mmCIF file of C-alpha atoms in Angstrom:
data_model
loop_
_atom_site.group_PDB
_atom_site.id
_atom_site.type_symbol
_atom_site.label_atom_id
_atom_site.label_comp_id
_atom_site.label_asym_id
_atom_site.label_seq_id
_atom_site.Cartn_x
_atom_site.Cartn_y
_atom_site.Cartn_z
ATOM 1 C CA MET W 1188 -12.799 34.424 6.422
ATOM 2 C CA THR W 1189 -12.493 32.473 3.209
ATOM 3 C CA ALA W 1190 -13.356 28.820 2.817
ATOM 4 C CA PRO W 1191 -10.551 26.259 2.809
ATOM 5 C CA GLU W 1192 -9.266 25.004 -0.502
ATOM 6 C CA GLN W 1193 -11.319 21.966 -1.500
ATOM 7 C CA SER W 1194 -9.737 18.582 -2.003
ATOM 8 C CA PHE W 1195 -11.549 15.630 -3.485
ATOM 9 C CA VAL W 1196 -13.394 13.458 -0.982
ATOM 10 C CA GLU W 1197 -14.007 10.030 -2.481
ATOM 11 C CA GLY W 1198 -17.007 7.707 -2.400
ATOM 12 C CA ALA W 1199 -17.116 5.922 0.952
ATOM 13 C CA ASP W 1200 -15.710 8.940 2.772
ATOM 14 C CA ARG W 1201 -18.307 11.223 1.156
ATOM 15 C CA SER W 1202 -21.300 9.186 2.247
ATOM 16 C CA ARG W 1203 -19.877 8.650 5.720
ATOM 17 C CA LEU W 1204 -19.076 12.367 6.042
ATOM 18 C CA PHE W 1205 -22.603 13.432 5.104
ATOM 19 C CA GLU W 1206 -24.119 10.767 7.345
ATOM 20 C CA LEU W 1207 -22.026 11.814 10.339
ATOM 21 C CA ALA W 1208 -22.542 15.535 9.759
ATOM 22 C CA SER W 1209 -26.288 14.905 9.509
ATOM 23 C CA VAL W 1210 -26.314 13.150 12.865
ATOM 24 C CA LEU W 1211 -23.988 15.592 14.627
ATOM 25 C CA LEU W 1212 -25.984 18.623 13.454
ATOM 26 C CA THR W 1213 -29.157 17.325 15.086
ATOM 27 C CA TYR W 1214 -30.301 18.472 18.505
ATOM 28 C CA PRO W 1215 -27.904 16.943 21.084
ATOM 29 C CA ASP W 1216 -30.426 14.892 22.995
ATOM 30 C CA ALA W 1217 -29.635 12.032 25.368
ATOM 31 C CA ALA W 1218 -29.559 9.455 22.559
ATOM 32 C CA LEU W 1219 -26.978 11.401 20.563
ATOM 33 C CA ILE W 1220 -24.824 12.135 23.588
ATOM 34 C CA GLY W 1221 -25.044 8.473 24.558
ATOM 35 C CA ALA W 1222 -23.654 7.450 21.151
ATOM 36 C CA ARG W 1223 -20.305 9.190 21.650
ATOM 37 C CA LYS W 1224 -18.211 6.008 21.401
ATOM 38 C CA GLU W 1225 -19.959 4.885 18.216
ATOM 39 C CA LEU W 1226 -19.497 8.342 16.693
ATOM 40 C CA SER W 1227 -15.822 8.345 17.537
ATOM 41 C CA ALA W 1228 -15.351 4.924 15.929
ATOM 42 C CA ALA W 1229 -17.187 6.022 12.767
ATOM 43 C CA ILE W 1230 -15.063 9.155 12.426
ATOM 44 C CA GLY W 1231 -11.934 7.031 12.789
ATOM 45 C CA GLU W 1232 -12.935 5.088 9.653
ATOM 46 C CA ILE W 1233 -12.717 8.187 7.438
ATOM 47 C CA THR W 1234 -9.520 8.138 5.410
ATOM 48 C CA HIS W 1235 -9.616 11.738 4.147
ATOM 49 C CA ARG W 1236 -7.278 13.550 6.535
ATOM 50 C CA GLU W 1237 -8.833 17.045 6.478
ATOM 51 C CA VAL W 1238 -12.365 15.729 6.931
ATOM 52 C CA ARG W 1239 -11.340 13.354 9.709
ATOM 53 C CA GLU W 1240 -9.472 16.128 11.557
ATOM 54 C CA GLN W 1241 -12.419 18.511 11.357
ATOM 55 C CA LEU W 1242 -14.882 15.924 12.635
ATOM 56 C CA THR W 1243 -12.450 14.885 15.363
ATOM 57 C CA ALA W 1244 -12.062 18.510 16.470
ATOM 58 C CA PHE W 1245 -15.819 18.775 16.876
ATOM 59 C CA LEU W 1246 -16.062 15.458 18.698
ATOM 60 C CA ASP W 1247 -13.277 16.479 21.105
ATOM 61 C CA TRP W 1248 -15.494 19.350 22.231
ATOM 62 C CA PHE W 1249 -18.605 17.172 22.211
ATOM 63 C CA LEU W 1250 -16.946 14.516 24.385
ATOM 64 C CA THR W 1251 -15.555 16.889 26.992
ATOM 65 C CA THR W 1252 -18.415 19.395 27.402
ATOM 66 C CA ASP W 1253 -21.305 19.163 29.839
ATOM 67 C CA PRO W 1254 -24.475 17.977 28.005
ATOM 68 C CA LEU W 1255 -26.519 20.944 29.248
ATOM 69 C CA GLU W 1256 -23.880 23.334 27.923
ATOM 70 C CA ILE W 1257 -23.962 21.555 24.548
ATOM 71 C CA GLU W 1258 -27.753 21.849 24.380
ATOM 72 C CA THR W 1259 -27.659 25.525 25.338
ATOM 73 C CA HIS W 1260 -24.988 26.267 22.749
ATOM 74 C CA TYR W 1261 -26.966 24.452 20.050
ATOM 75 C CA VAL W 1262 -30.142 26.452 20.699
ATOM 76 C CA ARG W 1263 -28.309 29.776 20.919
ATOM 77 C CA THR W 1264 -26.420 29.038 17.710
ATOM 78 C CA PHE W 1265 -29.112 27.614 15.456
ATOM 79 C CA ASP W 1266 -32.369 28.929 16.948
ATOM 80 C CA LEU W 1267 -31.636 32.465 18.068
ATOM 81 C CA ARG W 1268 -29.487 33.646 15.150
ATOM 82 C CA ARG W 1269 -30.974 33.720 11.671
ATOM 83 C CA ARG W 1270 -27.538 34.005 10.075
ATOM 84 C CA SER W 1271 -26.728 30.563 11.449
ATOM 85 C CA GLY W 1272 -30.054 28.814 10.958
ATOM 86 C CA LEU W 1273 -30.168 25.279 9.579
ATOM 87 C CA TYR W 1274 -32.993 25.858 7.055
ATOM 88 C CA LEU W 1275 -31.210 26.219 3.729
ATOM 89 C CA THR W 1276 -33.964 27.659 1.547
ATOM 90 C CA TYR W 1277 -34.224 30.623 3.909
ATOM 91 C CA TYR W 1278 -30.790 31.860 2.830
ATOM 92 C CA LEU W 1279 -31.741 31.725 -0.837
ATOM 93 C CA HIS W 1280 -35.380 32.827 -0.735
ATOM 94 C CA GLY W 1281 -36.105 34.323 2.692
ATOM 95 C CA ASP W 1282 -39.756 34.275 3.739
ATOM 96 C CA THR W 1283 -41.110 34.516 0.200
ATOM 97 C CA ARG W 1284 -43.389 32.426 -1.983
ATOM 98 C CA LYS W 1285 -40.331 31.133 -3.810
ATOM 99 C CA ARG W 1286 -39.309 29.410 -0.618
ATOM 100 C CA GLY W 1287 -42.583 27.516 -0.511
ATOM 101 C CA ILE W 1288 -41.975 26.264 -4.045
ATOM 102 C CA ALA W 1289 -38.399 25.291 -3.140
ATOM 103 C CA LEU W 1290 -39.627 23.279 -0.141
ATOM 104 C CA LEU W 1291 -42.124 21.386 -2.278
ATOM 105 C CA THR W 1292 -39.457 20.701 -4.893
ATOM 106 C CA LEU W 1293 -37.222 19.192 -2.220
ATOM 107 C CA LYS W 1294 -40.027 16.985 -0.931
ATOM 108 C CA GLN W 1295 -40.711 15.769 -4.471
ATOM 109 C CA ARG W 1296 -37.023 14.983 -4.929
ATOM 110 C CA TYR W 1297 -37.053 12.868 -1.780
ATOM 111 C CA ARG W 1298 -40.220 11.076 -2.842
ATOM 112 C CA ALA W 1299 -38.672 10.238 -6.207
ATOM 113 C CA HIS W 1300 -36.141 8.187 -4.239
ATOM 114 C CA GLY W 1301 -38.838 6.506 -2.153
ATOM 115 C CA LEU W 1302 -38.152 8.614 0.943
ATOM 116 C CA ARG W 1303 -40.734 10.224 3.206
ATOM 117 C CA LEU W 1304 -40.056 12.805 5.889
ATOM 118 C CA THR W 1305 -41.217 12.263 9.437
ATOM 119 C CA PRO W 1306 -44.227 14.393 10.439
ATOM 120 C CA GLY W 1307 -43.324 18.010 11.126
ATOM 121 C CA GLU W 1308 -39.955 17.796 9.380
ATOM 122 C CA LEU W 1309 -39.059 20.537 6.914
ATOM 123 C CA PRO W 1310 -37.220 19.236 3.833
ATOM 124 C CA ASP W 1311 -34.606 22.021 3.804
ATOM 125 C CA LEU W 1312 -33.267 21.306 7.293
ATOM 126 C CA LEU W 1313 -29.537 20.769 6.832
ATOM 127 C CA PRO W 1314 -29.380 17.416 8.686
ATOM 128 C CA VAL W 1315 -32.156 16.136 6.386
ATOM 129 C CA VAL W 1316 -30.425 17.432 3.240
ATOM 130 C CA LEU W 1317 -27.159 15.808 4.357
ATOM 131 C CA GLU W 1318 -28.896 12.515 5.087
ATOM 132 C CA PHE W 1319 -30.414 12.552 1.615
ATOM 133 C CA ALA W 1320 -26.960 13.152 0.118
ATOM 134 C CA ALA W 1321 -25.631 10.143 2.027
ATOM 135 C CA ILE W 1322 -28.507 7.943 0.857
ATOM 136 C CA ALA W 1323 -28.935 9.011 -2.766
ATOM 137 C CA GLY W 1324 -25.294 9.617 -3.654
ATOM 138 C CA GLN W 1325 -23.126 12.131 -5.430
ATOM 139 C CA GLY W 1326 -25.437 12.991 -8.325
ATOM 140 C CA ASP W 1327 -29.065 13.641 -7.460
ATOM 141 C CA GLY W 1328 -28.469 13.182 -3.750
ATOM 142 C CA GLU W 1329 -25.946 16.003 -3.471
ATOM 143 C CA ALA W 1330 -27.796 18.374 -5.816
ATOM 144 C CA PRO W 1331 -29.541 20.225 -2.943
ATOM 145 C CA LEU W 1332 -26.177 20.818 -1.253
ATOM 146 C CA ARG W 1333 -24.741 22.236 -4.464
ATOM 147 C CA GLN W 1334 -27.830 24.367 -5.045
ATOM 148 C CA HIS W 1335 -27.542 25.864 -1.569
ATOM 149 C CA ARG W 1336 -23.757 26.199 -1.616
ATOM 150 C CA ARG W 1337 -23.975 29.947 -0.939
ATOM 151 C CA GLY W 1338 -26.173 29.471 2.105
ATOM 152 C CA LEU W 1339 -23.825 26.806 3.408
ATOM 153 C CA GLU W 1340 -20.910 29.183 2.998
ATOM 154 C CA LEU W 1341 -22.689 31.946 4.901
ATOM 155 C CA LEU W 1342 -23.481 29.465 7.673
ATOM 156 C CA ARG W 1343 -19.880 28.228 7.709
ATOM 157 C CA SER W 1344 -18.548 31.785 7.864
ATOM 158 C CA THR W 1345 -20.938 32.782 10.655
ATOM 159 C CA LEU W 1346 -19.987 29.761 12.750
ATOM 160 C CA ASN W 1347 -16.310 30.580 12.245
ATOM 161 C CA GLU W 1348 -16.843 34.180 13.303
ATOM 162 C CA SER W 1349 -18.636 33.113 16.474
ATOM 163 C CA GLY W 1350 -16.060 30.414 17.248
ATOM 164 C CA SER W 1351 -18.736 27.726 17.495
ATOM 165 C CA PRO W 1352 -17.418 24.151 17.565
ATOM 166 C CA TYR W 1353 -20.067 23.378 14.953
ATOM 167 C CA ARG W 1354 -17.874 25.252 12.486
ATOM 168 C CA HIS W 1355 -15.791 22.088 12.144
ATOM 169 C CA LEU W 1356 -18.783 20.187 10.747
ATOM 170 C CA LEU W 1357 -19.441 22.847 8.111
ATOM 171 C CA GLU W 1358 -15.738 22.979 7.200
ATOM 172 C CA ALA W 1359 -15.825 19.230 6.597
ATOM 173 C CA VAL W 1360 -18.998 19.413 4.499
ATOM 174 C CA VAL W 1361 -17.809 22.236 2.221
ATOM 175 C CA ALA W 1362 -14.505 20.413 1.724
ATOM 176 C CA ALA W 1363 -16.482 17.872 -0.316
ATOM 177 C CA LEU W 1364 -18.360 20.464 -2.415
ATOM 178 C CA PRO W 1365 -17.337 22.497 -5.473
ATOM 179 C CA PRO W 1366 -15.325 25.647 -4.660
ATOM 180 C CA LEU W 1367 -16.999 29.048 -4.647
ATOM 181 C CA THR W 1368 -16.907 31.279 -7.704
ATOM 182 C CA GLU W 1369 -16.417 35.045 -7.566
ATOM 183 C CA ALA W 1370 -20.133 35.461 -8.293
ATOM 184 C CA ASP W 1371 -20.869 33.221 -5.318
ATOM 185 C CA ARG W 1372 -18.663 35.357 -3.078
ATOM 186 C CA ASP W 1373 -20.357 38.571 -4.240
ATOM 187 C CA THR W 1374 -23.771 37.106 -3.466
ATOM 188 C CA ILE W 1375 -22.625 35.872 -0.063
ATOM 189 C CA ARG W 1376 -21.304 39.321 0.839
ATOM 190 C CA ALA W 1377 -24.656 40.838 -0.139
ATOM 191 C CA LEU W 1378 -26.534 38.238 1.904
ATOM 192 C CA ALA W 1379 -24.338 38.934 4.915
ATOM 193 C CA GLU W 1380 -25.024 42.670 4.659
ATOM 194 C CA ASP W 1381 -28.680 42.753 3.582
ATOM 195 C CA GLY W 1382 -30.090 39.384 4.546
ATOM 196 C CA PRO W 1383 -32.332 37.181 2.366
ATOM 197 C CA PRO W 1384 -35.366 38.450 0.421
ATOM 198 C CA VAL W 1385 -38.431 39.561 2.374
ATOM 199 C CA GLU W 1386 -42.036 39.298 1.216
ATOM 200 C CA SER W 1387 -45.115 40.253 3.198
ATOM 201 C CA VAL W 1388 -47.653 38.032 1.425
ATOM 202 C CA GLY W 1389 -48.561 34.587 2.715
ATOM 203 C CA LEU W 1390 -47.027 31.343 1.499
ATOM 204 C CA ALA W 1391 -49.851 28.863 2.121
ATOM 205 C CA PRO W 1392 -51.029 28.509 -1.521
ATOM 206 C CA TYR W 1393 -47.598 27.188 -2.483
ATOM 207 C CA GLY W 1394 -47.158 24.553 0.190
ATOM 208 C CA THR W 1395 -50.276 23.153 1.752
ATOM 209 C CA ASP W 1396 -48.495 19.839 2.371
ATOM 210 C CA VAL W 1397 -45.597 21.575 4.118
ATOM 211 C CA ASP W 1398 -46.261 21.814 7.830
ATOM 212 C CA THR W 1399 -44.673 25.223 8.443
ATOM 213 C CA ILE W 1400 -42.853 27.542 6.075
ATOM 214 C CA GLY W 1401 -41.522 30.393 8.212
ATOM 215 C CA PHE W 1402 -38.018 30.317 9.578
ATOM 216 C CA GLY W 1403 -38.634 26.822 10.908
ATOM 217 C CA PRO W 1404 -39.927 25.118 14.057
ATOM 218 C CA ASP W 1405 -38.561 25.970 17.465
ATOM 219 C CA LEU W 1406 -35.352 24.097 18.135
ATOM 220 C CA SER W 1407 -36.651 22.255 21.155
ATOM 221 C CA THR W 1408 -35.674 18.690 21.981
ATOM 222 C CA GLU W 1409 -38.866 17.322 20.440
ATOM 223 C CA ALA W 1410 -38.675 19.441 17.308
ATOM 224 C CA CYS W 1411 -35.035 18.671 16.628
ATOM 225 C CA ALA W 1412 -34.745 14.940 17.159
ATOM 226 C CA HIS W 1413 -33.634 14.578 13.532
ATOM 227 C CA ALA W 1414 -31.508 11.461 13.798
ATOM 228 C CA ASN W 1415 -34.141 9.599 11.768
ATOM 229 C CA PRO W 1416 -35.474 12.148 9.261
ATOM 230 C CA PHE W 1417 -36.812 9.627 6.748
ATOM 231 C CA THR W 1418 -39.440 7.162 7.862
ATOM 232 C CA ASN W 1419 -37.930 4.260 5.893
ATOM 233 C CA ARG W 1420 -34.345 4.913 6.932
ATOM 234 C CA SER W 1421 -32.906 3.425 10.122
ATOM 235 C CA MET W 1422 -30.403 5.619 11.906
ATOM 236 C CA GLU W 1423 -30.146 3.645 15.118
ATOM 237 C CA SER W 1424 -26.443 3.125 14.505
ATOM 238 C CA VAL W 1425 -23.863 5.309 12.828
ATOM 239 C CA PRO W 1426 -22.139 3.777 9.756
#
């Protein structure tokens, strides 16, 4: 399945989109499920029709599905299937030393904007990357999303193939990003067939300040409470 044709998503809608997608892609704990009315109101403020419809489609499922079923679907989708994991550097680098370098580069980018991750948080987790885009803006803030455009497309495609309601969130995000090139599509096809690079050597020398570098922490409730990824950023309410 090919990605939808992109249409320009302007300033306020962009930041609100990335903020909402960041929140909605976190583990659906009691706090997130309890914020359904606030989420619905925030989505209603988006003026871009395609983005608003995609987010609304997701929220329709989120509002009408049993919380335990939502949690189970989240874990099965993002924890048990590597092709739909939320750790973006994995798609580009696999479990190689290059991934360790990429993680450190992301952390340095965040620090340059005065942001610090919460303990145990990996910097390439998609909700964190989206939150950074919302905070730092279209230039430097969205650079990690552009850099990992191919991984995002593979994730979007996988979610579409499985029929996951989370596909609507990825459709909305890629609608705000540059369209894929033919080279991108060739690489994505290769990734889908062969998977990311594999390397047997350890990664520790390249990321001693990164808590874990493998595929990512288990997607348990505690590990995935990402609604406040940056220690100096309040996410108690949705914009």
